[in-house]
């Protein structure tokens, strides 16, 4: 049997198994809103686990001894993060929305007693060690809010790089480390290091003291946690091999999955190591947790449905042994570096999509987004299958929910290296990287496009290679995930992508265009400028192809993309050569082929960009 056929059979069997799990859920009950457990926090006495449920818009308290739900508290929005006060009496729950709030929950009273305004898509609340301040990542404002809990007022906001998504504070309260989800800049081949960064903040001075750039290809940062002794931090992320043509997946050719270790004593990168094995990926690293003694850290893998446990002192010793050597330069490419130092545990077949993770004693707990359950791993019993603890009733998933699962499932990918979400994270958006896909030959890297509205705005791909998004979905399974899947997988993916809704822009003021954006709309609609002639109608595209002068050599027609949610998809143009919208209108449009903008004043360019970024 040839290897291609063997791969197909293996993955079809895996898909059939996954479909069986979904079908089992479909047999029970009527379709309801899933809970989607996302974030975990341990009570100070280590007797309870608090679970933030995103789509369920509630926080659940689980008694760890009985493994029974003892409390449920509804919160006023999507529960995206939570922190527990030192006395265990208060929860601080970020409720993500364009105008987010932090809900203050009285645990004993099982109710929300107050709310505090926060920014756009607030997440990852972190309490200062003295309990006076709450730090909140305002993801799409690209800043961190500082809230005084005595007055329940926001004192200030500290600007960081791009999409702060997770944070942690040192035990002495002197430094706040913030993981920025995506890279912030150009992604064209002329850019040497295309990578996301960790912002290191002095909260007392309210400023970023260092921006620590991770290795080239690092992105989709998720969990970040500081060791109990405050000496190190671990951040989980994807490490993309985006400069190679996408000809294969073997041995992490496209996407690998990693953690970076930060030495807090000198604010430097101690090393980046891969969590994958030589022949199996550990897709979508998400949550991070430390054992109480700091000797181990655990990472969930949301795409491959696993949790990995790494021996930290041995990892440090091995990193030190290769420091400054030729081998040390290649650690981040070595799929065997953690051999003997890392244990990987597959979750039970009931549990899918582990996100956050917590360690209590010798037990590891994972919040399983797609199965409304927790997994419990006993670190003292190697090889034992993790227990599954339901936190809500088994529900019938909608077709779109099934598609969301498949979109995030590396089980439909050869060797589980990646999922659709590895290049299109956060509900089908973009990883902000260029990829050399094979649909137009080798040597033509293009910037990843958001899949929002892809089914409504054919053709797809920058060059319009696929006539419809339906064709693109099926081609992606075959040529990006390198498998064949049953037809129902693609149908579910279609349903999921069609269900995606635009997120209101952070450039709006109280949900409306600012004065600058209103001025910019007039420029946009000016026939002499010509923006609205191609970006027409309610989808802001005429669905046609044009040569807009962005090809490096000769002429090449590009698909006219929708401008809806363009504020979220930098860098711009097919090659990612424009870091900002101003760059698109000014630096990358000198021939006036992408709208006639050369005659506009700097103020008009600024206003026009503000309008486009408000869509």
XYZ file of C-alpha atoms in Angstrom:
615
model
C 0.000 0.000 0.000
C 1.458 3.390 -0.930
C 1.994 5.995 1.787
C -0.563 8.475 0.406
C -3.324 5.866 0.459
C -2.289 4.709 3.934
C -2.459 8.272 5.271
C -5.906 8.734 3.793
C -7.229 5.531 5.393
C -5.810 6.444 8.788
C -7.317 9.918 8.734
C -10.678 8.799 7.409
C -10.831 6.378 10.326
C -9.962 9.220 12.702
C -12.670 11.406 11.197
C -15.184 8.582 11.486
C -14.279 8.234 15.159
C -14.731 11.977 15.699
C -18.051 11.869 13.880
C -19.072 9.081 16.247
C -18.329 11.291 19.252
C -20.470 14.068 17.747
C -23.245 11.610 16.904
C -23.302 10.361 20.499
C -23.894 13.904 21.689
C -26.631 14.366 19.107
C -28.634 11.502 20.589
C -29.085 13.299 23.896
C -31.399 16.180 24.562
C -32.409 19.114 22.421
C -29.975 21.594 20.973
C -28.891 24.134 23.587
C -26.217 26.761 23.993
C -22.983 24.986 24.961
C -21.084 26.081 28.070
C -17.603 26.108 26.486
C -15.350 25.886 29.589
C -12.399 28.148 28.864
C -10.604 29.424 31.981
C -9.796 27.830 35.354
C -8.878 29.333 38.727
C -8.136 27.457 41.948
C -9.598 28.665 45.234
C -7.020 29.798 47.838
C -7.776 26.749 50.026
C -7.341 24.470 46.977
C -10.710 22.837 47.639
C -12.622 24.318 44.712
C -12.066 25.025 41.049
C -13.781 27.979 39.388
C -14.597 27.529 35.701
C -15.332 30.416 33.334
C -17.676 29.237 30.584
C -17.461 31.417 27.494
C -20.634 30.817 25.488
C -22.481 29.716 28.632
C -21.873 33.190 30.118
C -21.436 31.815 33.595
C -18.915 30.766 36.214
C -19.155 27.313 37.769
C -17.649 26.250 41.087
C -16.590 22.604 41.260
C -15.853 20.892 44.565
C -12.593 19.040 43.948
C -13.224 16.301 46.508
C -16.668 15.257 45.299
C -16.148 16.520 41.729
C -19.646 17.975 41.859
C -20.844 21.386 40.748
C -21.784 23.359 43.856
C -22.477 26.814 42.385
C -23.313 28.511 39.109
C -23.275 32.262 38.625
C -24.546 33.948 35.467
C -22.385 36.858 34.300
C -23.321 39.679 31.909
C -21.360 38.532 28.878
C -18.919 35.996 27.461
C -16.752 34.865 30.374
C -13.232 35.248 29.006
C -11.130 35.249 32.173
C -11.290 35.185 35.949
C -9.242 35.928 39.042
C -9.889 34.948 42.665
C -9.313 37.225 45.637
C -6.830 36.084 48.303
C -9.653 35.302 50.758
C -11.647 33.400 48.128
C -14.702 35.582 48.640
C -14.628 37.474 45.335
C -14.242 36.531 41.711
C -13.296 39.066 39.067
C -14.676 37.890 35.719
C -13.936 39.609 32.414
C -17.000 39.591 30.162
C -15.738 40.117 26.630
C -17.582 42.521 24.331
C -16.813 45.687 22.350
C -17.554 47.466 25.637
C -16.511 44.827 28.149
C -17.112 44.749 31.864
C -15.412 43.105 34.797
C -18.087 41.388 36.863
C -17.407 41.190 40.600
C -18.926 37.994 41.943
C -19.736 37.381 45.612
C -18.935 33.680 45.884
C -20.984 32.943 49.013
C -23.954 34.950 47.752
C -23.707 33.398 44.286
C -24.340 36.671 42.503
C -22.745 39.557 40.652
C -22.549 42.483 43.065
C -20.940 45.067 40.785
C -19.426 45.639 37.371
C -16.503 47.778 36.250
C -16.211 49.060 32.643
C -13.294 47.710 30.615
C -12.075 47.928 27.025
C -12.719 46.023 23.805
C -12.747 42.245 24.363
C -11.317 42.273 27.866
C -9.601 39.104 29.025
C -7.063 37.641 31.460
C -7.678 39.647 34.661
C -4.683 39.516 37.009
C -4.706 40.644 40.642
C -1.715 42.465 42.076
C -0.160 40.535 45.002
C -1.532 43.071 47.510
C -5.034 42.744 46.047
C -5.361 46.477 45.377
C -5.137 46.495 41.590
C -6.610 44.433 38.796
C -4.788 44.327 35.470
C -6.985 43.569 32.446
C -5.940 42.856 28.852
C -8.117 44.941 26.516
C -7.369 42.809 23.515
C -8.515 44.911 20.565
C -7.533 48.219 22.138
C -3.980 46.845 22.308
C -3.596 47.939 25.907
C -3.706 46.803 29.523
C -6.101 48.524 31.899
C -5.155 49.188 35.527
C -8.183 49.131 37.858
C -8.112 50.313 41.464
C -10.366 47.860 43.303
C -10.852 50.221 46.259
C -12.573 52.813 44.086
C -13.569 50.357 41.327
C -12.249 52.823 38.773
C -9.832 52.384 35.917
C -6.730 54.470 36.635
C -4.879 54.196 33.349
C -4.264 52.099 30.253
C -0.816 50.948 29.171
C -0.226 50.524 25.444
C 1.315 47.229 24.346
C 1.962 45.611 20.955
C -0.924 43.708 19.357
C -3.849 41.882 20.901
C -2.761 41.315 24.511
C -4.445 38.030 25.336
C -2.848 36.713 28.536
C -0.892 38.128 31.453
C 0.716 37.224 34.764
C 2.397 39.191 37.549
C 5.553 38.346 39.490
C 5.052 37.367 43.153
C 6.621 40.658 44.301
C 4.313 42.661 42.021
C 7.181 44.446 40.300
C 6.622 43.130 36.766
C 3.597 42.262 34.669
C 4.232 39.998 31.662
C 1.755 40.263 28.796
C 1.504 37.835 25.866
C 0.581 39.601 22.619
C -1.358 37.213 20.408
C -0.059 38.181 16.926
C 2.947 39.788 15.309
C 2.724 43.537 14.797
C 4.288 44.650 11.524
C 5.065 43.677 7.959
C 5.292 40.029 6.958
C 6.851 40.243 3.494
C 10.123 38.395 2.723
C 12.149 41.566 3.321
C 11.158 41.479 7.016
C 13.784 39.513 8.937
C 11.863 38.554 12.089
C 8.098 38.178 11.792
C 7.031 37.245 15.306
C 4.793 38.186 18.185
C 6.217 39.562 21.419
C 5.844 39.559 25.184
C 5.430 43.022 26.701
C 7.134 43.381 30.088
C 5.499 46.120 32.143
C 6.538 47.950 35.289
C 3.025 48.414 36.727
C 4.150 51.008 39.270
C 5.686 53.203 36.581
C 2.849 52.288 34.180
C 5.174 51.656 31.267
C 6.568 48.880 29.119
C 10.180 48.345 30.153
C 10.934 45.777 27.455
C 9.321 44.244 24.398
C 10.685 40.727 24.094
C 10.387 39.486 20.512
C 10.106 35.693 20.145
C 11.810 33.668 17.381
C 10.797 34.166 13.771
C 7.416 32.563 13.069
C 6.210 32.758 16.673
C 2.564 33.705 16.904
C -0.820 32.883 18.353
C 0.500 33.337 21.874
C -2.024 32.001 24.391
C -1.132 31.133 27.985
C 1.667 32.766 29.965
C 2.519 31.855 33.551
C 5.312 32.863 35.922
C 6.984 30.201 38.066
C 6.128 30.168 41.781
C 9.570 31.560 42.673
C 9.177 34.418 40.181
C 12.362 33.560 38.285
C 10.963 32.300 34.990
C 7.899 32.531 32.786
C 6.586 30.104 30.180
C 4.511 31.247 27.215
C 2.737 28.815 24.860
C 2.580 29.570 21.143
C 2.693 28.296 17.591
C 6.065 28.382 15.837
C 5.277 28.610 12.128
C 7.711 27.625 9.412
C 6.077 30.185 7.147
C 9.072 30.760 4.895
C 8.963 27.240 3.443
C 6.610 26.187 0.628
C 3.697 24.134 1.940
C 4.697 20.930 0.185
C 4.370 18.605 3.205
C 3.682 18.349 6.932
C 6.203 15.722 8.009
C 8.425 16.666 10.954
C 6.747 20.019 11.437
C 7.400 21.379 7.963
C 4.554 23.943 8.219
C 3.599 24.502 11.846
C 5.275 23.409 15.047
C 4.064 24.013 18.589
C 6.259 25.451 21.271
C 6.882 27.141 24.580
C 9.318 29.969 25.144
C 11.039 30.319 28.521
C 11.713 33.842 29.772
C 14.450 34.511 32.322
C 12.907 37.241 34.460
C 16.182 38.104 36.201
C 17.559 39.656 33.023
C 14.354 39.923 30.950
C 15.743 37.680 28.234
C 14.668 34.645 26.272
C 16.226 31.556 27.858
C 15.070 29.329 25.018
C 12.230 28.160 22.790
C 11.540 24.415 22.686
C 9.147 22.305 20.660
C 6.372 20.328 22.319
C 5.836 18.108 19.280
C 7.353 14.699 18.702
C 9.230 13.700 15.540
C 6.152 12.076 14.013
C 3.210 13.695 15.802
C 2.319 17.327 16.315
C 1.021 18.802 19.571
C -1.282 21.273 17.887
C -2.495 24.560 19.355
C -0.667 24.936 22.687
C -2.991 26.933 24.915
C -2.965 26.985 28.714
C 0.056 26.867 31.009
C 0.211 25.904 34.698
C 3.026 25.272 37.186
C 3.210 22.711 39.951
C 3.396 24.331 43.375
C 7.105 23.501 43.752
C 7.933 24.835 40.278
C 9.491 21.551 39.177
C 6.953 20.886 36.427
C 4.778 22.859 34.088
C 1.813 21.614 32.097
C 0.570 22.815 28.706
C -2.730 21.948 27.054
C -2.883 21.233 23.327
C -6.302 22.354 22.161
C -5.937 20.898 18.664
C -4.522 17.468 19.479
C -6.568 17.042 22.718
C -3.610 16.421 24.997
C -1.779 17.821 27.968
C 2.006 17.726 28.181
C 4.051 17.798 31.404
C 7.654 19.016 31.284
C 10.330 18.605 33.964
C 11.552 22.167 34.385
C 14.895 21.870 36.270
C 16.040 19.257 33.753
C 14.945 21.519 30.902
C 16.978 24.419 32.307
C 19.988 22.164 32.753
C 19.775 20.949 29.171
C 19.356 24.485 27.815
C 22.440 25.567 29.791
C 24.444 22.647 28.430
C 23.956 23.757 24.817
C 24.074 27.512 25.413
C 26.480 29.183 23.021
C 27.099 25.990 21.053
C 26.084 25.117 17.520
C 23.473 22.765 18.955
C 22.097 25.600 21.042
C 21.347 27.625 17.939
C 19.040 24.880 16.675
C 17.076 24.050 19.823
C 13.896 25.606 18.449
C 14.110 23.269 15.437
C 14.840 20.096 17.410
C 11.807 17.816 17.686
C 13.707 15.525 20.066
C 15.023 18.137 22.489
C 12.441 17.361 25.192
C 12.790 13.585 24.859
C 12.885 12.172 28.377
C 11.844 15.538 29.841
C 8.261 15.676 28.620
C 5.302 13.369 29.121
C 2.291 13.725 26.826
C -1.122 12.515 27.998
C -4.010 11.995 25.596
C -7.369 12.970 27.032
C -10.237 10.515 27.070
C -12.395 10.235 23.970
C -15.139 12.177 25.754
C -12.987 15.275 26.182
C -12.226 17.661 23.333
C -10.592 21.051 22.976
C -8.651 21.532 26.239
C -7.908 25.196 26.853
C -6.909 26.408 30.290
C -5.138 24.147 32.779
C -4.648 24.117 36.554
C -2.534 21.957 38.861
C -3.722 21.113 42.370
C -1.447 18.760 44.277
C -0.665 15.855 41.962
C -3.737 16.432 39.781
C -3.896 18.343 36.489
C -7.263 19.766 35.439
C -8.098 20.913 31.922
C -11.116 22.956 30.751
C -12.499 21.213 27.676
C -14.182 23.750 25.407
C -16.008 21.384 23.053
C -17.210 18.744 25.520
C -18.382 20.874 28.469
C -16.160 18.852 30.749
C -12.960 18.789 32.736
C -10.204 16.206 32.414
C -8.302 15.070 35.494
C -4.775 13.716 35.057
C -3.103 11.990 37.998
C 0.624 12.748 37.691
C 1.458 10.012 40.208
C -0.020 7.294 38.025
C 1.732 7.424 34.616
C -0.220 5.766 31.839
C -3.569 6.046 33.559
C -6.356 7.358 31.316
C -7.489 10.796 32.528
C -10.856 10.982 34.249
C -13.643 12.960 32.600
C -15.832 15.209 34.760
C -18.925 16.732 33.100
C -19.816 20.259 34.171
C -23.030 20.419 32.152
C -25.450 18.113 30.355
C -24.453 16.357 27.148
C -25.952 18.473 24.388
C -26.788 18.181 20.740
C -24.362 20.393 18.790
C -25.604 22.438 15.870
C -24.029 21.882 12.460
C -22.078 25.139 12.912
C -20.801 23.965 16.307
C -19.644 20.713 14.727
C -17.861 22.812 12.114
C -16.228 24.902 14.826
C -14.929 21.699 16.377
C -13.511 20.411 13.085
C -11.984 23.817 12.371
C -9.994 23.553 15.617
C -9.371 19.795 15.459
C -5.904 18.613 14.451
C -7.348 15.102 14.388
C -8.380 15.706 10.775
C -4.780 16.622 9.882
C -1.943 14.263 8.995
C -0.034 13.472 12.223
C -1.965 16.219 14.093
C 0.552 18.965 13.287
C -2.061 21.690 12.858
C -5.711 22.526 12.402
C -7.483 25.090 10.231
C -7.173 27.418 13.223
C -3.378 27.177 13.137
C -3.339 29.618 10.215
C -6.788 31.133 10.787
C -7.051 31.555 14.574
C -9.823 33.235 16.510
C -12.836 32.125 14.511
C -11.270 31.959 11.091
C -9.333 35.208 11.088
C -5.629 35.513 10.237
C -2.270 34.571 11.731
C -0.715 37.704 10.124
C 1.895 35.611 8.282
C 2.737 34.969 4.638
C 2.425 31.412 3.340
C 3.670 29.929 0.082
C 0.633 27.822 -0.825
C 0.844 25.605 -3.857
C -2.316 26.748 -5.641
C -0.290 29.178 -7.769
C 3.080 27.456 -7.866
C 6.098 27.693 -5.560
C 7.752 30.989 -4.700
C 4.615 33.144 -4.425
C 3.988 33.697 -0.699
C 0.730 35.446 0.169
C -0.523 36.915 3.424
C -3.171 34.848 5.204
C -6.643 36.209 4.644
C -9.490 36.235 7.126
C -12.221 33.714 6.321
C -14.944 36.032 7.618
C -17.545 36.424 4.822
C -15.492 34.182 2.514
C -18.593 32.258 1.434
C -20.399 35.516 0.606
C -17.535 37.131 -1.338
C -16.231 34.775 -4.048
C -13.725 34.107 -5.468
C -11.282 33.206 -2.700
C -7.503 33.520 -2.282
C -5.638 36.696 -3.272
C -5.436 35.587 -6.896
C -8.992 34.264 -6.979
C -7.668 30.738 -7.535
C -10.736 29.101 -5.955
C -14.097 30.067 -7.457
C -15.940 29.597 -4.171
C -15.190 29.188 -0.489
C -16.744 25.718 -0.635
C -14.034 24.663 -3.066
C -11.390 26.341 -0.901
C -12.535 24.458 2.218
C -12.250 21.100 0.491
C -8.914 22.018 -1.077
C -7.636 23.086 2.340
C -8.426 19.673 3.795
C -6.591 17.958 0.959
C -3.611 20.244 0.364
C -3.056 21.935 3.749
C -4.145 19.226 6.200
C -3.026 16.500 3.763
C -5.966 14.152 4.348
C -9.233 13.009 2.827
C -12.329 13.445 4.988
C -15.975 12.365 4.768
C -18.237 14.959 3.050
C -19.955 15.863 6.325
C -16.728 17.387 7.663
C -16.554 19.967 4.868
C -20.300 20.632 5.131
C -19.929 21.358 8.842
C -16.935 23.620 8.170
C -19.003 25.535 5.609
C -21.798 25.995 8.150
C -19.367 27.236 10.777
C -17.657 29.756 8.495
C -21.010 31.041 7.251
C -22.094 31.607 10.860
C -19.215 33.957 11.686
C -20.212 37.532 12.464
C -18.073 40.688 12.222
C -16.826 42.181 15.463
C -17.479 45.947 15.811
C -14.324 47.975 15.280
C -12.434 49.473 18.254
C -12.190 52.648 16.141
C -15.913 53.294 16.622
C -16.987 55.765 19.310
C -20.000 54.475 21.222
C -20.741 52.253 18.259
C -20.685 55.100 15.734
C -18.193 56.620 13.320
C -15.878 59.214 14.845
C -15.667 62.714 13.377
C -12.443 61.733 11.605
C -14.097 58.623 10.157
C -17.059 60.680 8.928
C -14.641 62.958 7.093
C -12.884 59.868 5.771
C -16.145 58.447 4.442
C -16.525 61.485 2.201
C -13.049 60.863 0.807
C -13.856 57.172 0.368
C -17.021 58.002 -1.605
C -15.326 60.680 -3.731
C -15.376 59.424 -7.383
C -12.004 61.081 -7.967
C -10.438 58.908 -5.282
C -12.353 55.819 -6.388
C -12.355 53.647 -3.274
C -16.098 52.957 -3.356
C -16.111 51.984 -7.026
C -14.374 48.678 -6.233
C -15.144 48.348 -2.511
C -18.843 48.722 -3.181
C -22.108 47.753 -1.522
C -22.793 46.474 1.976
C -19.915 43.977 1.717
C -17.493 46.627 0.440
C -16.423 44.580 -2.582
C -17.621 44.299 -6.178
C -16.335 40.696 -6.273
C -14.037 41.491 -9.230
C -10.323 41.198 -9.964
C -8.033 44.170 -10.636
C -4.374 44.932 -11.196
C -3.782 47.380 -8.356
C -0.033 47.636 -8.862
C 0.991 45.528 -5.879
C 2.753 42.771 -7.841
C 6.525 42.922 -7.501
C 7.089 42.157 -11.157
C 4.809 42.908 -14.100
C 1.060 43.036 -13.651
C -1.190 40.681 -11.741
C -4.895 40.915 -10.980
C -5.924 40.576 -7.357
C -9.268 39.787 -5.798
C -11.031 42.795 -4.250
C -11.408 41.832 -0.583
C -14.204 42.955 1.684
C -13.186 45.813 3.968
C -15.433 44.626 6.772
C -13.291 44.010 9.875
C -10.154 45.077 8.000
C -9.024 46.736 11.247
C -8.255 43.219 12.487
C -6.277 41.840 9.552
C -2.972 43.722 9.351
C -0.516 43.511 7.686
C -2.121 44.472 4.387
C -1.873 43.745 0.655
C -1.341 40.298 -0.802
C 2.292 40.181 0.311
C 1.871 41.711 3.768
C 4.146 44.613 2.822
C 1.957 47.311 4.388
C 2.060 47.329 8.176
C -0.732 49.898 8.526
C -3.669 51.197 6.539
C -1.815 54.488 6.094
C 0.967 52.498 4.420
C -1.584 51.004 2.002
C -2.872 54.436 1.013
C 0.441 56.258 0.897
C 3.644 54.220 0.744
C 2.264 51.284 -1.280
C 0.142 53.271 -3.757
C 2.613 55.568 -5.484
C 1.259 54.723 -8.943
C -2.352 55.520 -7.964
C -3.554 52.127 -9.161
C -5.056 51.213 -5.789
C -7.346 54.232 -5.730
C -6.104 57.725 -6.530
C -4.599 58.907 -3.279
C -1.389 60.738 -4.269
C -3.153 64.114 -4.289
C -4.628 63.700 -0.798
C -3.238 65.671 2.114
C -1.764 63.825 5.114
C -4.906 64.746 7.056
C -7.151 63.275 4.373
C -5.074 60.073 4.333
C -5.433 59.864 8.099
C -9.206 60.398 7.942
C -9.630 57.904 5.103
C -7.681 55.272 7.017
C -9.786 55.943 10.113
C -12.986 55.342 8.151
C -11.764 52.115 6.579
C -10.560 50.860 9.954
C -13.985 51.595 11.428
C -15.818 49.211 9.086
